[in-house]
XYZ file of C-alpha atoms in Angstrom:
711
model
C 139.886 163.871 205.602
C 138.788 160.218 205.935
C 135.089 159.426 206.119
C 134.149 158.007 209.538
C 132.852 154.500 209.483
C 129.054 154.322 209.539
C 129.204 150.873 211.192
C 131.359 151.183 214.317
C 132.871 148.055 215.737
C 131.163 146.793 218.932
C 134.478 145.569 220.380
C 135.707 147.253 223.596
C 138.230 150.077 223.337
C 141.912 149.148 223.199
C 143.389 152.039 225.135
C 144.994 151.665 228.625
C 142.244 151.296 231.207
C 142.173 153.199 234.426
C 141.731 149.994 236.433
C 140.326 151.830 239.450
C 137.111 150.652 240.997
C 137.266 147.085 239.709
C 134.763 144.546 240.970
C 134.271 140.817 240.652
C 131.728 141.428 237.865
C 133.951 144.016 236.164
C 137.585 143.132 236.860
C 138.777 145.861 234.534
C 136.960 148.598 236.448
C 136.902 152.068 234.931
C 137.514 152.005 231.201
C 138.687 155.582 231.021
C 141.963 156.243 229.242
C 144.851 157.457 231.431
C 145.552 161.141 231.545
C 148.922 161.765 229.981
C 151.659 161.334 232.597
C 149.281 159.685 235.099
C 148.001 156.224 235.827
C 144.314 157.135 236.127
C 141.575 158.623 233.988
C 140.359 162.141 234.473
C 137.476 160.974 236.631
C 139.748 159.091 239.040
C 142.651 161.486 239.016
C 143.615 162.973 242.348
C 142.169 166.414 242.926
C 145.534 168.152 242.860
C 146.560 166.326 239.687
C 143.220 167.111 238.049
C 143.530 170.797 238.873
C 147.041 170.839 237.478
C 145.911 169.056 234.301
C 142.979 171.378 233.706
C 145.081 174.430 234.384
C 147.438 173.358 231.661
C 144.711 173.292 229.001
C 144.151 176.120 226.562
C 141.276 176.875 224.136
C 141.549 174.750 221.018
C 143.627 171.979 222.637
C 143.046 168.382 221.634
C 141.576 166.143 224.337
C 141.390 162.368 224.651
C 139.180 161.025 227.414
C 137.857 157.847 225.840
C 135.863 155.658 228.183
C 135.828 158.264 230.936
C 132.766 158.860 233.102
C 131.842 162.529 233.318
C 129.672 163.941 236.012
C 128.114 167.327 235.474
C 130.777 169.153 237.577
C 133.669 167.316 235.945
C 132.406 168.148 232.435
C 131.852 171.752 233.458
C 135.429 171.972 234.807
C 136.819 170.546 231.585
C 134.851 172.926 229.367
C 135.708 175.912 231.548
C 139.380 175.079 231.174
C 138.928 175.259 227.386
C 136.799 178.422 227.312
C 137.956 181.103 224.873
C 138.087 184.448 226.673
C 137.326 186.357 223.472
C 134.036 184.552 222.798
C 133.196 183.262 226.245
C 132.515 179.811 224.787
C 134.573 176.630 225.079
C 136.733 175.744 222.097
C 138.057 172.209 221.599
C 140.413 170.797 219.015
C 140.363 167.091 218.164
C 138.057 165.564 220.746
C 138.082 161.840 221.498
C 135.276 160.859 223.869
C 134.541 157.433 222.525
C 132.637 155.175 224.957
C 132.517 157.983 227.506
C 129.638 158.122 229.967
C 127.937 161.378 230.889
C 125.889 161.207 234.054
C 123.389 163.936 234.682
C 122.952 166.631 232.076
C 125.789 167.042 229.588
C 125.901 170.716 228.692
C 127.927 171.503 225.573
C 126.082 174.742 224.921
C 127.812 176.925 222.264
C 130.944 174.778 222.225
C 133.124 174.945 219.127
C 134.912 171.766 218.004
C 137.669 172.909 215.635
C 138.848 169.344 215.015
C 137.086 166.011 214.777
C 134.650 165.286 217.604
C 134.316 161.555 218.254
C 131.576 160.445 220.696
C 131.257 156.926 219.288
C 129.464 154.528 221.682
C 129.151 157.211 224.342
C 126.260 157.155 226.827
C 124.316 160.179 227.988
C 122.235 159.198 231.013
C 120.791 162.689 231.363
C 119.959 165.322 228.793
C 122.588 165.955 226.116
C 122.644 169.664 225.350
C 124.556 170.493 222.166
C 122.507 173.548 221.251
C 124.319 176.201 219.184
C 127.401 173.961 218.978
C 129.741 174.308 216.003
C 131.465 171.202 214.599
C 134.186 172.401 212.248
C 135.583 168.905 211.814
C 133.790 165.572 211.581
C 131.193 164.838 214.257
C 130.935 161.146 215.095
C 128.020 160.062 217.296
C 127.489 156.560 215.950
C 126.162 154.004 218.447
C 125.665 156.739 221.026
C 122.897 156.251 223.591
C 120.851 159.279 224.629
C 118.742 158.174 227.617
C 116.948 161.471 227.870
C 116.564 164.555 225.700
C 119.161 165.214 223.000
C 119.277 168.870 221.996
C 121.256 169.946 218.910
C 119.113 172.977 218.090
C 120.903 175.710 216.094
C 124.020 173.548 215.857
C 126.292 173.717 212.808
C 128.051 170.689 211.290
C 130.649 171.842 208.759
C 131.892 168.381 207.830
C 130.533 164.853 208.054
C 128.103 164.083 210.880
C 127.547 160.448 211.832
C 124.663 159.345 214.077
C 124.432 155.795 212.735
C 122.924 153.274 215.177
C 122.424 156.044 217.729
C 119.567 155.607 220.192
C 117.466 158.614 221.178
C 115.288 157.502 224.075
C 113.952 160.963 224.780
C 113.100 163.703 222.336
C 115.727 164.499 219.703
C 115.889 168.174 218.792
C 117.728 168.979 215.568
C 115.653 172.015 214.685
C 117.394 174.878 212.911
C 120.522 172.754 212.544
C 122.786 173.207 209.536
C 124.500 170.097 208.142
C 127.004 171.425 205.615
C 128.495 168.009 204.932
C 126.933 164.564 204.747
C 124.941 163.319 207.724
C 124.151 159.715 208.612
C 121.359 158.486 210.846
C 121.470 154.938 209.456
C 119.808 152.427 211.816
C 119.192 155.195 214.322
C 116.333 154.813 216.789
C 114.162 157.749 217.830
C 111.913 156.640 220.677
C 110.580 160.087 221.457
C 109.788 162.909 219.102
C 112.350 163.762 216.440
C 112.421 167.426 215.529
C 114.223 168.507 212.351
C 112.222 171.708 211.950
C 113.861 174.162 209.511
C 116.955 171.989 209.456
C 119.290 172.405 206.496
C 120.889 169.317 204.953
C 123.427 170.668 202.464
C 125.077 167.312 201.820
C 123.692 163.797 201.639
C 121.219 162.966 204.420
C 120.968 159.273 205.215
C 118.236 157.775 207.375
C 118.611 154.216 206.103
C 116.794 151.720 208.385
C 116.136 154.455 210.946
C 113.223 153.958 213.332
C 110.987 156.833 214.425
C 108.747 155.596 217.240
C 107.415 159.049 218.070
C 106.331 161.914 215.887
C 108.946 162.936 213.300
C 108.937 166.662 212.525
C 110.702 167.823 209.360
C 108.660 170.994 208.939
C 110.265 173.426 206.460
C 113.491 171.414 206.374
C 115.742 171.802 203.337
C 117.553 168.849 201.729
C 120.083 170.125 199.201
C 121.780 166.787 198.615
C 120.281 163.327 198.346
C 117.827 162.409 201.107
C 117.848 158.649 201.727
C 115.120 157.149 203.940
C 115.294 153.595 202.579
C 113.809 150.945 204.893
C 113.060 153.542 207.547
C 110.120 152.968 209.884
C 107.842 155.740 211.120
C 105.652 154.341 213.884
C 104.222 157.722 214.784
C 103.150 160.539 212.519
C 105.634 161.874 209.963
C 105.408 165.565 209.208
C 107.176 167.022 206.180
C 105.136 170.172 205.400
C 106.883 172.777 203.273
C 110.022 170.640 203.048
C 112.314 171.301 200.089
C 114.204 168.432 198.461
C 116.694 169.915 196.009
C 118.486 166.613 195.521
C 116.983 163.166 195.051
C 114.458 162.106 197.686
C 114.560 158.330 198.173
C 111.915 156.777 200.439
C 112.530 153.165 199.410
C 110.640 150.414 201.286
C 109.698 152.846 204.038
C 106.916 152.020 206.504
C 104.686 154.875 207.658
C 102.419 153.519 210.397
C 100.931 156.907 211.291
C 99.715 159.848 209.298
C 102.095 161.498 206.837
C 101.899 165.207 206.078
C 103.794 166.584 203.097
C 101.634 169.575 202.320
C 103.297 172.218 200.155
C 106.545 170.236 200.011
C 108.825 170.676 197.005
C 110.709 167.849 195.282
C 113.108 169.322 192.724
C 114.866 166.129 191.609
C 113.989 162.438 191.385
C 111.513 161.336 194.043
C 111.037 157.680 194.893
C 108.548 156.194 197.322
C 109.029 152.724 195.825
C 107.581 149.805 197.857
C 106.603 152.194 200.637
C 103.624 151.482 202.908
C 101.353 154.272 204.152
C 99.078 152.899 206.879
C 97.498 156.179 207.928
C 96.295 159.137 205.912
C 98.912 160.763 203.704
C 98.731 164.393 202.599
C 100.495 165.398 199.386
C 98.276 168.465 198.967
C 99.875 171.251 196.919
C 103.144 169.319 196.664
C 105.376 170.194 193.706
C 107.324 167.393 192.007
C 109.767 168.946 189.546
C 111.587 165.730 188.638
C 110.212 162.248 188.030
C 108.129 160.916 190.922
C 108.076 157.150 191.537
C 105.311 155.600 193.631
C 105.748 152.087 192.248
C 104.476 149.211 194.429
C 103.309 151.693 197.063
C 100.477 150.679 199.395
C 98.088 153.334 200.663
C 96.034 151.764 203.444
C 94.557 155.089 204.505
C 93.318 157.948 202.365
C 95.806 159.349 199.848
C 95.352 163.070 199.294
C 97.078 164.665 196.286
C 94.754 167.637 195.792
C 96.386 170.461 193.795
C 99.692 168.596 193.556
C 101.919 169.425 190.579
C 104.028 166.868 188.705
C 106.384 168.556 186.245
C 108.142 165.312 185.326
C 106.680 161.843 184.907
C 104.569 160.362 187.704
C 104.816 156.596 188.096
C 102.279 154.800 190.293
C 103.093 151.375 188.860
C 101.433 148.515 190.805
C 100.348 150.939 193.524
C 97.519 149.855 195.814
C 94.901 152.308 197.088
C 92.914 150.528 199.801
C 91.074 153.670 200.873
C 90.018 156.717 198.921
C 92.186 158.755 196.560
C 91.803 162.518 196.407
C 93.528 163.960 193.339
C 91.365 166.952 192.537
C 93.185 169.670 190.661
C 96.353 167.620 190.102
C 98.507 168.731 187.177
C 100.817 166.335 185.318
C 103.332 168.023 183.042
C 104.321 164.737 181.402
C 103.035 161.162 181.559
C 101.191 159.712 184.547
C 101.526 155.939 184.828
C 99.056 153.894 186.889
C 99.659 150.527 185.240
C 98.529 147.576 187.350
C 97.408 149.904 190.120
C 94.613 148.625 192.362
C 91.864 151.030 193.444
C 89.899 149.165 196.100
C 87.724 151.954 197.489
C 88.398 154.890 195.195
C 85.178 156.679 194.243
C 86.632 159.506 192.152
C 89.723 159.987 190.038
C 90.242 163.661 189.255
C 89.427 166.183 187.966
C 93.011 166.417 186.837
C 94.963 167.659 183.843
C 97.826 165.864 182.095
C 99.903 167.175 179.208
C 100.958 163.628 178.277
C 99.421 160.224 178.871
C 97.331 158.978 181.753
C 98.096 155.267 181.609
C 95.642 153.065 183.507
C 96.479 149.880 181.628
C 96.071 146.793 183.780
C 94.606 148.793 186.658
C 91.663 147.516 188.709
C 88.728 149.560 190.014
C 86.751 147.632 192.608
C 83.997 150.177 193.326
C 81.874 152.635 191.340
C 84.139 155.442 190.180
C 83.995 158.678 188.216
C 87.140 159.457 186.228
C 87.442 163.084 185.117
C 90.592 163.729 183.121
C 91.799 166.355 180.682
C 94.775 164.748 178.945
C 96.465 164.293 175.603
C 95.954 160.534 175.793
C 94.256 158.053 178.137
C 95.263 154.400 177.949
C 93.041 151.767 179.565
C 94.329 148.573 177.976
C 93.189 145.530 179.957
C 91.852 147.754 182.713
C 89.334 145.945 184.916
C 86.208 147.730 186.172
C 84.346 145.666 188.770
C 81.529 148.174 189.231
C 79.866 150.976 187.311
C 82.189 153.659 185.979
C 81.978 156.948 184.160
C 84.878 158.490 182.247
C 84.379 162.176 181.536
C 87.250 163.356 179.374
C 88.601 166.332 177.457
C 91.190 166.480 174.658
C 92.015 162.796 175.096
C 92.646 160.002 172.640
C 91.439 156.874 174.437
C 92.807 153.359 173.980
C 90.338 150.935 175.574
C 91.710 147.708 174.098
C 90.712 144.533 175.952
C 89.261 146.440 178.901
C 87.025 144.312 181.115
C 83.799 145.541 182.707
C 80.635 143.741 183.755
C 78.605 146.798 184.663
C 77.565 149.901 182.708
C 80.522 152.054 181.724
C 80.264 155.431 180.036
C 82.919 157.298 178.089
C 81.768 160.860 177.495
C 83.312 164.049 176.195
C 83.059 167.099 178.432
C 82.467 170.271 176.457
C 83.364 172.792 179.181
C 86.226 172.892 181.700
C 85.924 170.745 184.808
C 84.735 172.362 188.016
C 86.472 171.657 191.324
C 84.651 171.110 194.593
C 85.153 174.725 195.624
C 83.548 175.913 192.385
C 86.799 176.960 190.753
C 87.529 176.015 187.146
C 90.329 173.515 186.538
C 92.905 175.402 184.491
C 94.438 173.564 181.530
C 97.499 175.578 180.430
C 99.483 172.484 179.424
C 96.824 171.548 176.840
C 96.487 174.960 175.237
C 98.242 173.729 172.079
C 95.702 170.956 171.474
C 93.541 171.559 168.360
C 90.233 170.975 170.140
C 88.668 169.395 173.218
C 87.229 166.426 171.299
C 87.589 162.947 172.764
C 88.809 160.389 170.241
C 88.500 156.656 170.770
C 91.553 154.875 169.370
C 90.569 151.263 169.980
C 87.815 149.123 171.466
C 89.302 145.825 170.349
C 88.676 142.922 172.675
C 86.015 144.825 174.621
C 82.618 143.371 175.490
C 80.476 146.340 174.489
C 77.249 145.015 176.007
C 77.419 147.590 178.836
C 79.339 150.335 177.046
C 77.923 153.809 176.388
C 79.765 156.354 174.231
C 78.634 159.966 174.285
C 79.845 162.781 172.009
C 83.081 161.032 171.067
C 85.042 160.812 167.826
C 85.197 157.255 166.418
C 86.838 158.158 163.120
C 90.098 156.386 164.075
C 88.628 153.759 166.371
C 89.553 150.108 165.806
C 86.443 147.951 166.277
C 87.330 144.607 164.701
C 87.362 142.120 167.569
C 84.852 143.971 169.744
C 82.280 141.615 171.298
C 78.532 142.371 171.455
C 79.004 145.448 169.334
C 75.323 145.299 168.436
C 74.528 146.285 172.038
C 76.776 149.350 172.016
C 74.944 152.581 172.870
C 75.926 155.780 171.117
C 74.613 158.992 172.635
C 74.939 162.555 171.430
C 77.075 163.420 168.415
C 79.392 160.459 167.861
C 81.553 161.077 164.793
C 82.778 158.492 162.274
C 85.118 158.962 159.334
C 83.556 159.418 155.895
C 84.188 158.271 152.352
C 86.516 160.658 150.498
C 85.634 162.236 147.178
C 87.929 161.789 144.176
C 90.648 164.410 144.008
C 89.557 167.576 142.224
C 85.885 166.636 142.024
C 82.798 167.125 144.065
C 80.948 164.297 145.700
C 78.962 162.361 143.161
C 76.509 159.533 143.645
C 79.281 156.971 143.805
C 81.112 158.848 146.514
C 78.119 160.014 148.528
C 78.879 160.826 152.151
C 78.654 157.824 154.439
C 80.274 156.818 157.704
C 83.106 154.310 157.663
C 85.339 152.518 160.141
C 89.042 153.119 160.479
C 89.751 149.551 159.385
C 87.915 150.084 156.103
C 89.932 153.241 155.531
C 93.094 151.209 156.132
C 91.967 148.380 153.847
C 90.931 150.642 150.973
C 94.097 152.746 151.285
C 96.145 149.586 150.830
C 94.447 148.531 147.603
C 96.397 149.188 144.418
C 93.587 151.077 142.711
C 92.013 152.707 145.732
C 90.604 156.179 145.413
C 92.634 159.017 146.818
C 91.792 160.387 150.221
C 91.498 157.169 152.191
C 93.362 157.346 155.478
C 96.714 155.581 155.251
C 97.781 156.322 158.838
C 95.459 154.073 160.828
C 97.781 152.611 163.458
C 97.293 149.050 164.605
C 94.623 148.164 162.049
C 96.481 145.012 161.067
C 95.536 142.670 158.244
C 91.805 143.232 158.009
C 89.527 142.912 155.012
C 85.902 142.561 154.008
C 85.503 139.222 155.800
C 86.390 140.825 159.136
C 84.566 144.104 158.533
C 81.233 142.665 157.400
C 80.103 141.407 160.860
C 81.300 144.631 162.496
C 79.170 146.756 160.189
C 76.231 144.395 160.695
C 76.494 144.736 164.473
C 76.708 148.527 164.268
C 73.684 148.600 161.983
C 71.699 146.641 164.545
C 72.883 148.920 167.345
C 71.613 151.957 165.441
C 68.341 150.239 164.587
C 67.781 149.296 168.223
C 68.405 152.925 169.066
C 65.659 153.951 166.599
C 68.174 155.689 164.360
C 67.234 154.215 161.018
C 69.024 156.835 158.865
C 72.193 156.263 160.869
C 71.837 152.516 160.465
C 71.589 152.964 156.705
C 75.263 153.901 156.422
C 76.348 150.730 158.151
C 73.949 148.649 156.059
C 75.563 150.143 152.951
C 79.031 149.330 154.309
C 77.932 145.806 155.228
C 76.738 145.226 151.680
C 79.986 146.712 150.350
C 81.996 144.215 152.367
C 79.798 141.373 151.094
C 80.305 142.564 147.523
C 84.092 142.645 147.932
C 84.376 139.451 149.974
C 85.695 136.860 147.529
C 85.944 134.150 150.160
C 82.556 134.265 151.851
C 80.391 135.396 148.936
C 79.722 133.318 145.815
C 80.283 134.708 142.335
C 76.573 134.720 141.543
C 75.774 136.564 144.748
C 78.538 139.068 144.135
C 77.172 139.653 140.621
C 73.725 140.314 142.057
C 75.238 142.659 144.654
C 77.143 144.528 141.955
C 73.881 145.090 140.078
C 72.098 146.143 143.281
C 74.934 148.575 144.062
C 75.056 149.975 140.532
C 71.296 150.510 140.216
C 70.487 152.079 143.591
C 73.390 151.852 146.019
C 71.753 148.930 147.844
C 68.434 150.795 147.961
C 70.053 153.775 149.699
C 71.035 156.064 146.848
C 67.808 157.619 145.540
C 69.516 159.777 142.933
C 71.279 156.785 141.483
C 67.967 154.967 141.025
C 66.379 158.128 139.590
C 69.266 158.493 137.148
C 68.769 154.945 135.958
C 65.000 155.417 135.785
C 65.416 158.578 133.726
C 67.925 156.880 131.458
C 65.641 153.881 131.010
C 62.654 156.091 130.262
C 64.641 158.094 127.735
C 65.837 154.927 126.056
C 62.267 153.616 125.997
C 60.983 156.825 124.430
C 63.683 156.744 121.772
C 63.154 153.083 120.984
C 59.418 153.529 120.725
C 59.824 156.523 118.437
C 62.157 154.519 116.215
C 60.636 151.076 116.319
C 57.468 151.007 118.393
C 55.054 153.678 117.172
C 53.413 152.606 113.834
C 53.365 154.899 110.810
C 49.562 155.109 110.728
C 46.845 154.074 113.046
C 45.606 150.683 111.760
C 42.124 150.786 110.147
C 39.438 148.243 110.944
C 37.919 146.267 108.087
C 34.535 144.388 107.991
C 34.088 141.473 105.622
C 31.151 139.049 105.317
C 28.669 137.137 103.078
C 24.972 138.084 102.427
C 22.855 135.007 101.778
C 20.871 135.128 98.492
C 17.654 134.217 100.051
C 18.020 136.533 102.949
C 18.539 135.450 106.524
C 21.304 136.095 109.096
C 24.348 138.213 108.042
C 27.838 137.477 109.492
C 30.682 140.109 109.470
C 34.333 139.517 110.446
C 36.132 142.661 111.866
C 39.913 142.855 111.420
C 42.611 145.479 111.033
C 46.023 145.723 109.440
C 49.194 145.033 111.337
C 50.954 148.259 112.468
C 53.755 149.128 110.142
C 57.071 150.770 110.947
C 57.387 154.229 109.482
C 59.255 154.590 106.285
C 59.815 158.314 106.541
C 60.459 160.720 109.477
C 60.364 158.956 112.841
C 61.142 161.870 115.219
C 58.072 164.040 115.300
C 56.276 165.719 118.159
C 53.263 163.498 117.709
C 55.334 160.336 117.827
C 57.240 161.688 120.876
C 53.964 162.354 122.695
C 52.743 158.831 122.012
C 56.080 157.291 123.069
C 56.158 159.377 126.258
C 52.596 158.347 127.102
C 53.518 154.669 126.725
C 56.683 155.136 128.818
C 55.004 157.006 131.662
C 52.293 154.384 131.907
C 54.948 151.689 131.989
C 56.610 153.352 135.012
C 53.459 152.813 137.052
C 52.956 149.358 135.618
C 50.020 150.291 133.386
C 49.298 149.772 129.704
C 48.827 152.891 127.614
C 46.422 151.214 125.136
C 48.430 152.541 122.217
C 48.744 150.519 119.045
C 52.375 149.482 118.793
C 54.459 147.577 116.419
C 55.557 144.107 117.362
C 58.936 145.502 118.420
C 57.212 148.283 120.349
C 55.119 145.750 122.206
C 58.255 144.019 123.482
C 59.828 147.348 124.344
C 56.757 148.242 126.389
C 56.821 144.881 128.134
C 60.473 145.381 129.094
C 59.863 148.912 130.356
C 56.835 147.795 132.376
C 59.170 145.313 134.101
C 62.218 147.489 134.752
C 60.968 151.013 135.268
C 58.599 150.287 138.175
C 61.463 148.446 139.873
C 63.748 151.463 139.506
C 60.998 153.743 140.758
C 60.502 151.452 143.731
C 64.238 151.505 144.489
C 64.245 155.306 144.456
C 61.244 155.429 146.804
C 62.910 152.838 149.052
C 66.104 154.886 149.202
C 64.214 158.002 150.213
C 62.294 156.084 152.854
C 65.492 154.596 154.314
C 66.943 158.086 154.708
C 63.939 159.688 156.382
C 62.459 156.778 158.354
C 62.354 157.091 162.126
């Protein structure tokens, strides 16, 4: 059966005109088609001829009264002539009433049209009553004018129904109607209220460029096929509570000037509100989106309420504009939620919500103070602009904050317990049950000005920090975790591999070296080509941030790493300086490894003791000798006191007595004192060397302990 044209031609009908009642202004007169076998239309037929014509009709007959003017009695006579005695209701076959005019009320109550019913360009000056009508064939009402109420309640359309360009001046009642085939309301105008309450649209429902000047009621309607509302205009309120869209729901470039209510609606396929404008408040409370939901380039001038909405597929709010507040408490996203380039002009809270995938806020703008509470697998805020204070309270999420812009304090904090809703209920997180923990991990802060940034209880072990500005002013609160230096495979942690915090970029750099120790992280994404030259200032800034926060032990790790980068930097550090740094690292770990300095001190003392026992302690204690001359005639006597030079032993050198003397000399050397022992010439030099080196090593050990316990 051919599809009726959705765009009827405005040209006048081409059937034989009645010609009766012509005037100077209308030389044609009545446009009604002639009754078969007569030269006049049904309205102008002689009474006897009309009675004869009507008497010859039977239920189910085809009728053709195009252009005819029907008064209430004439229409009643026609329908009575076609009434089926078995049902008591009129039954018409193919019905051609194109351009007909119905004066008064047109009552088609419970009529059955077994063939096509064509009312194209007809005019109903009174109420049009098609309640409980059955259209078995196509129903064509395009370009029809309904001057008063149009009632199609409980009607059934088995095939295509066309209401394109129809004008409903009064209320249009399509409640409880069943459209089995496609239905078209393209470019239709509803001046009064439009009621589609509990209407069933089994085929495609088209409302392209339709205009709803009054309230549009679609309460509990069911759209099985595609629902197309592209470029429609709703001047009054639009009510879609508990509506079910089984097919695609396309609200493209729609204008909603009033409030929009979609509470508890269900969208089972693709939903698109692309480029739509909501001027009033819009309610999406408890709405279920099973397929992907597109809200790209949407403008919400009034409040947007999505409380307890469920998005099973992806939710795309790309370039959306929220000029009033956004209520999205208890929203659940089963996949990704995209808010790229969205503008939040007056939004004060975002969440609490849960997302099994990503919450992408990259390029978004927040104009006012806002609290973002999100439980998600990943949160992306690349190049997001925050024009006022903001607080991000997160769970489970890996956060990418690259190149975000904020001029006011901004806090990223991990929430240990589940979020609480306004009513005191706990936000359930079933889609994140497979996550290993609730920790919040920062993936990148590159390009961020950290002067106003506060991080609380977050994991920074994989965070990229090279390129962060004012990192020395970063505030770290609570237990912020960094990655640590790995121990060699199969061994415990020794002094060389003592636990210290490192950045992800250092892990990446060391993992890429040919002779790097095992255990360094090789899976740092986006680290790029970084090395000691880039890492040194980052560690220096972090050290200062910890020092300003009065966390001296924490700053020690970053001082160690800073010195490590200086030691390995072949471009910015001279050879002599690198040699000095190597010695400083080897002796005491840059004054931070107390055990290393103690080991060296013990080794030096042991070497000193051994050297003194072998070369420094003389064989015998030198004896003093007095020599002089006694004058013959008496007088003053002069004596010269001297002693023998200490001699190296010629027999056993390792005795307990010699060990005690050597230990006494060594211990005094540690505290920079002389033991007063008689030593050989070699022993004297050994003592001098030990008095120089051992106090330094002792000082380095004390310094390392102080750096670890200082507050």
